[in-house]
Short mmCIF file of C-alpha atoms and ligand atoms in Angstrom, two decimals:
data_model
loop_
_atom_site.label_atom_id
_atom_site.label_comp_id
_atom_site.label_asym_id
_atom_site.label_seq_id
_atom_site.Cartn_x
_atom_site.Cartn_y
_atom_site.Cartn_z
CA MET F 1 0.00 0.00 0.00
CA PRO F 2 1.46 3.40 -0.90
CA TRP F 3 1.88 6.06 1.78
CA PRO F 4 -1.03 8.47 2.08
CA SER F 5 -1.00 11.32 -0.41
CA GLU F 6 -2.04 14.92 0.25
CA LYS F 7 -5.56 13.76 -0.63
CA THR F 8 -5.74 10.73 1.65
CA ARG F 9 -3.70 12.08 4.58
CA ASP F 10 -5.46 11.75 7.92
CA ASN F 11 -6.31 15.39 8.31
CA GLU F 12 -8.66 14.58 11.13
CA VAL F 13 -5.93 13.44 13.51
CA PHE F 14 -3.31 15.93 12.30
CA GLY F 15 -5.85 18.70 12.63
CA LEU F 16 -6.45 17.67 16.22
CA ILE F 17 -2.70 17.56 16.92
CA ASP F 18 -2.42 21.13 15.59
CA LYS F 19 -5.30 22.13 17.83
CA GLU F 20 -3.61 20.60 20.87
CA ARG F 21 -0.32 22.31 20.00
CA GLU F 22 -2.21 25.61 19.88
CA ARG F 23 -3.79 24.90 23.28
CA GLN F 24 -0.41 24.11 24.80
CA VAL F 25 1.38 27.21 23.55
CA THR F 26 -1.36 29.79 24.07
CA GLY F 27 -2.21 28.83 27.65
CA LEU F 28 -0.35 28.54 30.95
CA GLN F 29 0.62 24.91 31.51
CA LEU F 30 0.85 24.55 35.27
CA ILE F 31 0.43 20.80 35.73
CA ALA F 32 3.32 19.87 38.00
CA SER F 33 3.99 16.56 36.22
CA GLU F 34 4.18 18.04 32.72
CA ASN F 35 6.80 19.88 30.71
CA PHE F 36 7.58 21.00 27.16
CA THR F 37 10.10 18.63 25.68
CA SER F 38 12.69 19.76 23.14
CA PRO F 39 12.27 19.48 19.35
CA ASP F 40 15.21 17.02 19.37
CA VAL F 41 13.48 14.77 21.90
CA MET F 42 10.34 14.89 19.75
CA GLU F 43 12.33 14.10 16.61
CA ALA F 44 13.80 10.99 18.23
CA THR F 45 10.34 9.99 19.50
CA GLY F 46 8.95 10.21 15.97
CA SER F 47 11.88 8.38 14.35
CA VAL F 48 12.24 5.09 12.42
CA LEU F 49 13.14 3.39 15.69
CA THR F 50 9.42 2.89 16.19
CA ASN F 51 9.69 0.23 13.46
CA LYS F 52 12.08 -2.04 15.36
CA TYR F 53 11.52 -5.01 17.64
CA ALA F 54 14.32 -5.38 20.18
CA GLU F 55 13.17 -7.74 22.92
CA GLY F 56 16.06 -8.32 25.30
CA TYR F 57 18.99 -6.06 26.11
CA PRO F 58 22.03 -4.75 24.18
CA GLN F 59 24.05 -7.72 22.81
CA LYS F 60 21.31 -10.13 24.04
CA ARG F 61 18.37 -9.64 21.68
CA TYR F 62 15.80 -12.10 20.45
CA TYR F 63 15.65 -10.57 16.93
CA GLY F 64 18.24 -9.64 14.34
CA GLY F 65 19.00 -6.19 13.00
CA ASN F 66 19.66 -4.62 16.38
CA ALA F 67 23.28 -3.46 16.00
CA VAL F 68 22.27 0.21 15.82
CA VAL F 69 19.54 -0.11 18.43
CA ASP F 70 22.12 -1.70 20.76
CA GLU F 71 24.32 1.36 20.37
CA ILE F 72 21.42 3.68 21.12
CA GLU F 73 20.25 1.80 24.20
CA ALA F 74 23.83 1.45 25.48
CA LEU F 75 24.26 5.20 25.06
CA ALA F 76 21.07 5.91 27.01
CA ILE F 77 22.24 3.57 29.80
CA GLU F 78 25.73 5.09 30.00
CA ARG F 79 24.37 8.63 30.03
CA VAL F 80 21.78 8.09 32.74
CA LYS F 81 24.27 6.21 34.93
CA LYS F 82 26.63 9.16 34.64
CA LEU F 83 23.89 11.75 35.17
CA PHE F 84 22.79 10.24 38.50
CA GLY F 85 25.96 8.36 39.53
CA ALA F 86 24.31 4.93 39.40
CA ASP F 87 25.87 1.46 39.11
CA HIS F 88 23.21 0.11 36.77
CA ALA F 89 20.31 1.45 34.71
CA ASN F 90 17.33 -0.04 32.93
CA VAL F 91 15.93 2.46 30.40
CA GLN F 92 13.14 0.26 29.03
CA PRO F 93 10.15 0.90 31.36
CA HIS F 94 7.30 2.31 29.29
CA SER F 95 6.20 4.58 32.15
CA GLY F 96 6.69 5.41 35.80
CA ALA F 97 3.99 2.94 36.80
CA SER F 98 5.67 0.14 34.80
CA ALA F 99 9.02 0.97 36.42
CA ASN F 100 7.55 0.74 39.92
CA MET F 101 5.70 -2.49 39.24
CA ALA F 102 8.88 -4.01 37.80
CA VAL F 103 10.75 -3.13 40.98
CA TYR F 104 8.12 -4.84 43.13
CA LEU F 105 8.17 -7.88 40.85
CA GLY F 106 11.96 -8.03 40.99
CA LEU F 107 12.57 -7.41 44.68
CA ILE F 108 9.60 -8.73 46.66
CA LYS F 109 6.91 -11.42 46.51
CA PRO F 110 3.13 -11.01 46.30
CA GLY F 111 1.77 -10.55 49.82
CA ASP F 112 5.01 -9.05 51.15
CA THR F 113 4.74 -5.98 53.37
CA VAL F 114 5.72 -2.57 51.99
CA LEU F 115 5.62 0.96 53.42
CA GLY F 116 4.77 4.00 51.28
CA LEU F 117 3.24 7.48 51.48
CA SER F 118 -0.54 7.53 51.43
CA LEU F 119 -2.10 8.74 48.15
CA ASP F 120 -4.23 11.38 49.87
CA HIS F 121 -1.13 12.80 51.59
CA GLY F 122 0.93 13.11 48.42
CA GLY F 123 1.94 9.57 47.48
CA HIS F 124 1.37 7.91 44.10
CA LEU F 125 -1.19 5.28 43.12
CA THR F 126 1.65 2.79 42.60
CA HIS F 127 2.75 3.26 46.21
CA GLY F 128 0.04 0.91 47.45
CA SER F 129 -3.33 2.43 46.60
CA PRO F 130 -6.02 -0.25 47.02
CA VAL F 131 -7.25 0.42 43.46
CA ASN F 132 -3.77 -0.14 41.97
CA ALA F 133 -2.01 -3.46 41.35
CA SER F 134 0.59 -2.42 43.95
CA GLY F 135 -2.06 -2.32 46.66
CA ILE F 136 -3.84 -5.42 45.36
CA LEU F 137 -0.76 -7.64 45.14
CA TYR F 138 1.31 -6.41 48.09
CA ASN F 139 0.54 -5.68 51.72
CA PHE F 140 1.11 -1.91 51.79
CA HIS F 141 0.95 0.21 54.94
CA SER F 142 0.91 3.98 54.53
CA PHE F 143 2.57 6.81 56.36
CA ARG F 144 1.13 10.30 56.24
CA VAL F 145 2.27 13.88 56.64
CA ASN F 146 2.24 15.53 60.04
CA ASP F 147 -0.90 17.45 61.07
CA THR F 148 1.19 20.33 62.34
CA ASP F 149 3.67 21.15 59.57
CA GLU F 150 2.24 18.95 56.78
CA ARG F 151 5.63 17.34 56.20
CA ILE F 152 6.62 13.69 56.26
CA ASP F 153 6.99 12.60 59.85
CA PHE F 154 10.00 10.29 60.10
CA ASP F 155 9.11 9.26 63.66
CA GLN F 156 5.86 7.87 62.25
CA VAL F 157 7.66 6.17 59.36
CA ARG F 158 10.02 4.53 61.87
CA GLU F 159 7.19 3.45 64.19
CA LEU F 160 5.29 1.87 61.29
CA ALA F 161 8.46 0.20 60.03
CA ILE F 162 9.19 -1.31 63.45
CA LYS F 163 5.56 -2.42 63.79
CA HIS F 164 5.04 -3.92 60.32
CA LYS F 165 8.60 -5.02 59.42
CA PRO F 166 8.32 -4.22 55.69
CA LYS F 167 10.49 -5.94 53.10
CA LEU F 168 10.60 -2.64 51.19
CA ILE F 169 10.20 1.04 52.07
CA VAL F 170 9.06 3.28 49.21
CA ALA F 171 10.08 6.92 49.41
CA GLY F 172 8.91 9.46 46.87
CA THR F 173 5.89 11.62 46.22
CA THR F 174 3.53 12.93 43.61
CA SER F 175 2.12 16.00 45.34
CA TYR F 176 4.48 17.01 48.10
CA PRO F 177 6.09 20.42 47.82
CA ARG F 178 9.09 19.88 50.09
CA ARG F 179 12.61 18.47 49.75
CA LEU F 180 12.73 14.84 50.72
CA GLU F 181 16.00 13.75 52.30
CA PRO F 182 16.96 10.15 51.49
CA GLN F 183 19.12 9.52 54.58
CA PRO F 184 16.28 9.10 57.14
CA PHE F 185 14.59 6.52 54.88
CA ARG F 186 17.89 4.64 54.56
CA ALA F 187 18.44 4.68 58.32
CA ILE F 188 14.94 3.31 58.99
CA ALA F 189 15.28 0.69 56.24
CA ASP F 190 18.59 -0.46 57.74
CA GLU F 191 17.14 -0.59 61.24
CA VAL F 192 14.34 -2.97 60.19
CA GLY F 193 16.26 -4.84 57.47
CA ALA F 194 14.17 -3.49 54.58
CA LEU F 195 15.17 -2.56 51.07
CA MET F 196 14.67 1.05 50.07
CA MET F 197 13.23 2.37 46.82
CA PHE F 198 13.06 6.09 46.04
CA ASP F 199 10.63 7.16 43.31
CA ILE F 200 11.93 10.49 42.02
CA ALA F 201 9.42 10.73 39.15
CA HIS F 202 8.59 14.34 39.92
CA ILE F 203 11.99 15.59 40.95
CA ALA F 204 14.33 13.75 38.57
CA GLY F 205 15.15 17.01 36.75
CA LEU F 206 15.78 18.78 40.05
CA VAL F 207 18.14 16.00 41.12
CA ALA F 208 19.91 16.03 37.74
CA GLY F 209 20.17 19.81 37.94
CA GLY F 210 21.68 19.67 41.43
CA VAL F 211 18.87 21.43 43.32
CA HIS F 212 17.48 18.42 45.18
CA PRO F 213 19.42 15.74 47.11
CA ASN F 214 20.28 12.71 44.98
CA PRO F 215 18.97 9.49 46.58
CA VAL F 216 21.11 7.20 44.38
CA PRO F 217 23.91 6.80 46.98
CA TYR F 218 21.34 5.77 49.62
CA ALA F 219 18.62 3.79 47.87
CA ASP F 220 18.76 0.19 46.64
CA VAL F 221 16.61 1.25 43.70
CA VAL F 222 15.62 4.61 42.25
CA THR F 223 12.77 4.89 39.76
CA PHE F 224 11.60 7.88 37.78
CA THR F 225 9.63 9.13 34.84
CA THR F 226 11.55 10.90 32.10
CA HIS F 227 8.79 13.33 31.12
CA LYS F 228 8.35 15.60 34.13
CA THR F 229 11.05 17.96 35.43
CA LEU F 230 13.63 15.93 33.46
CA ARG F 231 11.98 17.20 30.26
CA GLY F 232 12.34 14.04 28.20
CA PRO F 233 9.86 11.81 26.36
CA ARG F 234 7.06 10.00 28.20
CA GLY F 235 8.67 6.98 29.83
CA GLY F 236 10.28 5.41 32.88
CA CYS F 237 13.71 4.41 34.10
CA ILE F 238 15.17 2.33 36.94
CA LEU F 239 18.57 2.83 38.58
CA THR F 240 19.97 0.16 40.89
CA THR F 241 23.03 -0.98 42.73
CA SER F 242 24.94 -3.83 41.08
CA ALA F 243 23.49 -6.21 43.68
CA HIS F 244 19.96 -5.85 42.25
CA ALA F 245 20.81 -5.28 38.58
CA ALA F 246 20.01 -8.79 37.33
CA ALA F 247 16.72 -9.01 39.29
CA ILE F 248 15.54 -5.65 37.99
CA ASP F 249 16.43 -6.38 34.36
CA LYS F 250 14.64 -9.73 34.56
CA ALA F 251 11.57 -8.07 36.09
CA VAL F 252 11.34 -5.51 33.25
CA PHE F 253 11.93 -8.04 30.48
CA PRO F 254 10.66 -10.75 30.31
CA GLY F 255 8.93 -10.14 33.67
CA SER F 256 6.51 -7.37 32.84
CA GLN F 257 7.15 -5.95 29.36
CA GLY F 258 7.63 -7.18 25.83
CA GLY F 259 9.51 -5.27 23.15
CA PRO F 260 11.05 -2.01 24.34
CA LEU F 261 10.00 1.28 22.72
CA GLU F 262 13.39 2.07 21.21
CA HIS F 263 12.17 5.38 19.79
CA ALA F 264 11.41 6.38 23.39
CA VAL F 265 14.76 4.97 24.53
CA ALA F 266 16.54 7.13 21.91
CA ALA F 267 14.55 10.16 23.04
CA LYS F 268 15.51 9.38 26.65
CA ALA F 269 19.17 9.33 25.57
CA VAL F 270 18.70 12.76 23.97
CA ALA F 271 17.03 14.09 27.12
CA PHE F 272 19.84 12.71 29.32
CA HIS F 273 22.34 14.49 27.06
CA GLU F 274 20.37 17.74 27.41
CA ALA F 275 20.21 17.31 31.20
CA MET F 276 24.02 17.00 31.34
CA GLN F 277 24.54 20.47 29.89
CA PRO F 278 25.35 23.36 32.25
CA GLU F 279 22.20 25.16 30.99
CA PHE F 280 20.08 22.42 32.53
CA ALA F 281 21.41 23.21 36.01
CA LEU F 282 20.42 26.84 35.41
CA TYR F 283 16.99 25.65 34.32
CA ALA F 284 16.59 23.62 37.52
CA GLN F 285 17.67 26.61 39.63
CA GLN F 286 15.15 28.82 37.84
CA ILE F 287 12.39 26.29 38.54
CA ILE F 288 13.06 26.64 42.27
CA LYS F 289 13.12 30.44 42.06
CA ASN F 290 9.90 30.54 40.03
CA ALA F 291 8.05 28.12 42.32
CA SER F 292 9.01 30.10 45.37
CA ALA F 293 7.99 33.41 43.71
CA LEU F 294 4.65 31.93 42.64
CA ALA F 295 3.98 30.50 46.11
CA GLU F 296 4.68 33.90 47.67
CA ALA F 297 2.43 35.69 45.16
CA LEU F 298 -0.38 33.18 45.69
CA SER F 299 -0.28 33.63 49.46
CA GLN F 300 -0.50 37.37 48.93
CA GLN F 301 -3.67 36.70 46.94
CA GLY F 302 -5.19 34.94 49.98
CA PHE F 303 -4.45 31.28 49.26
CA ARG F 304 -2.94 28.92 51.83
CA LEU F 305 0.05 26.89 50.72
CA VAL F 306 0.15 23.36 52.14
CA SER F 307 3.24 23.15 54.42
CA GLY F 308 3.55 26.93 54.12
CA GLY F 309 5.33 26.99 50.76
CA THR F 310 7.62 24.98 48.51
CA ASP F 311 11.23 24.04 47.97
CA THR F 312 10.60 22.15 44.75
CA HIS F 313 8.88 22.74 41.40
CA MET F 314 5.36 22.46 42.82
CA MET F 315 2.95 23.72 45.40
CA VAL F 316 -0.31 22.39 46.77
CA VAL F 317 -2.83 25.16 47.35
CA ASP F 318 -5.60 25.01 49.96
CA LEU F 319 -8.46 27.01 48.42
CA ARG F 320 -10.59 27.25 51.58
CA PRO F 321 -9.10 30.43 53.12
CA PHE F 322 -9.52 32.12 49.71
CA ASP F 323 -13.13 30.97 49.34
CA ALA F 324 -14.70 28.31 51.55
CA GLU F 325 -17.26 27.40 48.86
CA LEU F 326 -14.75 26.90 46.07
CA THR F 327 -13.73 23.30 45.32
CA GLY F 328 -10.67 22.11 43.44
CA LYS F 329 -12.96 20.62 40.81
CA GLU F 330 -14.66 23.94 40.11
CA ALA F 331 -11.35 25.81 40.17
CA GLN F 332 -9.80 23.44 37.62
CA LEU F 333 -12.78 23.81 35.27
CA VAL F 334 -13.02 27.60 35.32
CA LEU F 335 -9.23 28.06 35.14
CA ASP F 336 -9.23 25.87 32.04
CA GLU F 337 -11.62 28.35 30.46
CA ALA F 338 -9.15 31.12 31.24
CA GLY F 339 -6.34 29.12 29.55
CA ILE F 340 -4.75 28.15 32.87
CA THR F 341 -4.25 24.40 33.09
CA LEU F 342 -3.70 22.76 36.47
CA ASN F 343 -5.25 19.92 38.43
CA LYS F 344 -7.52 19.59 41.41
CA ASN F 345 -5.74 17.94 44.30
CA ASN F 346 -6.60 16.71 47.77
CA ILE F 347 -4.95 18.60 50.58
CA PRO F 348 -3.86 16.59 53.65
CA ASN F 349 -6.94 15.53 55.67
CA ASP F 350 -9.21 16.93 52.96
CA PRO F 351 -12.89 16.75 53.94
CA ARG F 352 -13.84 16.55 50.24
CA SER F 353 -13.47 13.49 47.98
CA PRO F 354 -10.62 13.09 45.45
CA PHE F 355 -13.14 13.90 42.69
CA VAL F 356 -14.02 17.24 44.28
CA THR F 357 -11.10 18.24 46.56
CA SER F 358 -10.36 21.44 48.48
CA GLY F 359 -7.10 22.14 46.68
CA VAL F 360 -5.18 22.42 43.45
CA ARG F 361 -1.62 21.42 42.58
CA ILE F 362 0.49 23.89 40.64
CA GLY F 363 3.88 23.34 39.02
CA VAL F 364 6.25 25.59 37.13
CA PRO F 365 8.42 23.26 34.97
CA SER F 366 6.60 24.16 31.72
CA VAL F 367 6.44 27.93 32.17
CA THR F 368 10.11 27.87 33.23
CA THR F 369 11.04 25.95 30.07
CA GLN F 370 9.36 28.63 27.97
CA GLY F 371 11.50 31.27 29.67
CA MET F 372 9.26 32.83 32.30
CA ARG F 373 11.05 34.06 35.39
CA GLU F 374 10.24 35.55 38.80
CA ALA F 375 8.75 38.70 37.21
CA GLU F 376 5.96 36.70 35.55
CA MET F 377 4.94 34.76 38.66
CA PRO F 378 2.85 37.53 40.31
CA LEU F 379 0.99 37.91 37.01
CA ILE F 380 0.16 34.21 36.99
CA ALA F 381 -1.05 34.42 40.62
CA GLU F 382 -3.17 37.43 39.73
CA TYR F 383 -4.73 35.69 36.72
CA ILE F 384 -5.55 32.64 38.88
CA ALA F 385 -7.04 34.76 41.68
CA THR F 386 -9.08 36.98 39.34
CA THR F 387 -10.51 34.00 37.46
CA LEU F 388 -11.53 32.30 40.70
CA ARG F 389 -12.96 35.46 42.27
CA LYS F 390 -14.98 36.25 39.15
CA ARG F 391 -15.77 32.68 38.22
CA ASN F 392 -19.45 33.44 37.65
CA ASP F 393 -18.69 36.28 35.26
CA PRO F 394 -17.90 34.87 31.76
CA ALA F 395 -16.72 38.26 30.46
CA ALA F 396 -14.18 38.57 33.27
CA VAL F 397 -12.95 35.02 32.64
CA ALA F 398 -12.64 35.79 28.91
CA GLU F 399 -10.65 38.91 29.75
CA VAL F 400 -8.16 36.82 31.74
CA ARG F 401 -8.02 34.36 28.80
CA GLY F 402 -6.86 37.24 26.62
CA LYS F 403 -4.20 38.29 29.12
CA VAL F 404 -2.96 34.72 29.44
CA ALA F 405 -2.64 34.40 25.64
CA ALA F 406 -0.77 37.73 25.48
CA LEU F 407 1.66 36.62 28.19
CA CYS F 408 2.27 33.26 26.51
CA ALA F 409 2.86 34.97 23.15
CA LYS F 410 5.86 36.71 24.72
CA PHE F 411 7.38 33.32 25.57
CA PRO F 412 7.09 31.17 22.43
CA VAL F 413 7.74 27.51 23.15
CA TYR F 414 8.39 26.15 19.67
CA PRO F 415 9.50 27.98 16.53
CA LYS F 416 6.57 28.91 14.30
CA ARG F 417 6.15 26.38 11.50
CA ALA F 418 6.53 27.57 7.92
C1 LIG L 501 5.82 9.64 42.03
C2 LIG L 501 5.26 9.06 40.78
N1 LIG L 501 5.54 7.80 40.45
C3 LIG L 501 5.06 7.22 39.35
C4 LIG L 501 4.27 7.94 38.48
C5 LIG L 501 3.68 7.21 37.29
O1 LIG L 501 4.18 7.63 36.10
P1 LIG L 501 3.40 7.28 34.73
O2 LIG L 501 2.23 8.17 34.69
O3 LIG L 501 4.42 7.52 33.67
O4 LIG L 501 3.02 5.83 34.82
C6 LIG L 501 3.97 9.26 38.74
C7 LIG L 501 3.11 10.02 37.80
O5 LIG L 501 2.61 11.06 38.04
C8 LIG L 501 4.46 9.85 39.92
O6 LIG L 501 4.17 11.11 40.26
#
């Protein structure tokens, strides 16, 4: 069959892709787990590597024709090991969830006890939620953040570890705005004879850029997604000590995946290369500055920041002091109309359900990638506050939409296409 011609091209899908591109670049993208990836990363993602089957690992493949693919995957492995100082890397996980499930498969047995952060206090579904395979297959117990300072309480983690004697302790978060030191987790894991996994999905770019402690020297296994602060393609990665290398590789393939997505692996290699450049460290530093400026500006607008602020790329905002009636669900919907994209989020001890919530989560990786700095953060806070205050006034929301588009036009993400 010949390739589609101008006449038979799938204009429906390509039209929708253009529409989504327009949405992304004309609005404020404030979802903490998203970023704009580089044109080079996208080129690798859309390359001929998508045509290739490469089950196995470099030099140990089940199919022929993998000499070049071997070089690409080996490059990705070498780069990510160097970037984080790891003994061993597996770059094949299709996503963060696949990476985490592979670690459980490789290191523990179904029914084994594990400790992780509760979902409603900032943990991830794959850290033992009862609706996720992690919580169905393994005996997870959850720790929570402190009622007083809304930070992880290591005394509680230790007490639970002593009580439940987990085989594995999972550190890492999905909506927690504070630095997370790896040493206390290591000390507790050692005290009870547990293994320690640190899921740095959100903060991988901050770790690579030197603005968050690197857990690799302390953890038995580190997992992450490549598409958040690290600014790579959608995908996952696992770093391990040599002691667990064989078990982890076996758990990824053949344990839980088939053929690797070598186009994604190539794009990961490109992203690791980009993250090794000195400019990436500046980018990570700017993320921290922007998040802190936005948190300050939001509190001046009357919002309460969970834990009082942020030292990462994200903040969790308690909407109740701003407006007791306003839910996270409603805020997300009306902000979307104003071109401000973020997500509703439970705050610790939230009286509302996860579908409604009393909070929103806000992240600055995308706006920082497009070049916004501290000066733009009060504007963003003002646009959020105005939209929420005037949420029943469509003309006022439309006016903010115009201001958002004008601000974004000053910070073009991708070169205009000819
Ligand atoms: C801490 C953490 N782990 C794992 C994941 C899962 O990643 P993915 O969506 O790629 O499966 C996420 C995604 O948000 C996350 O925040």
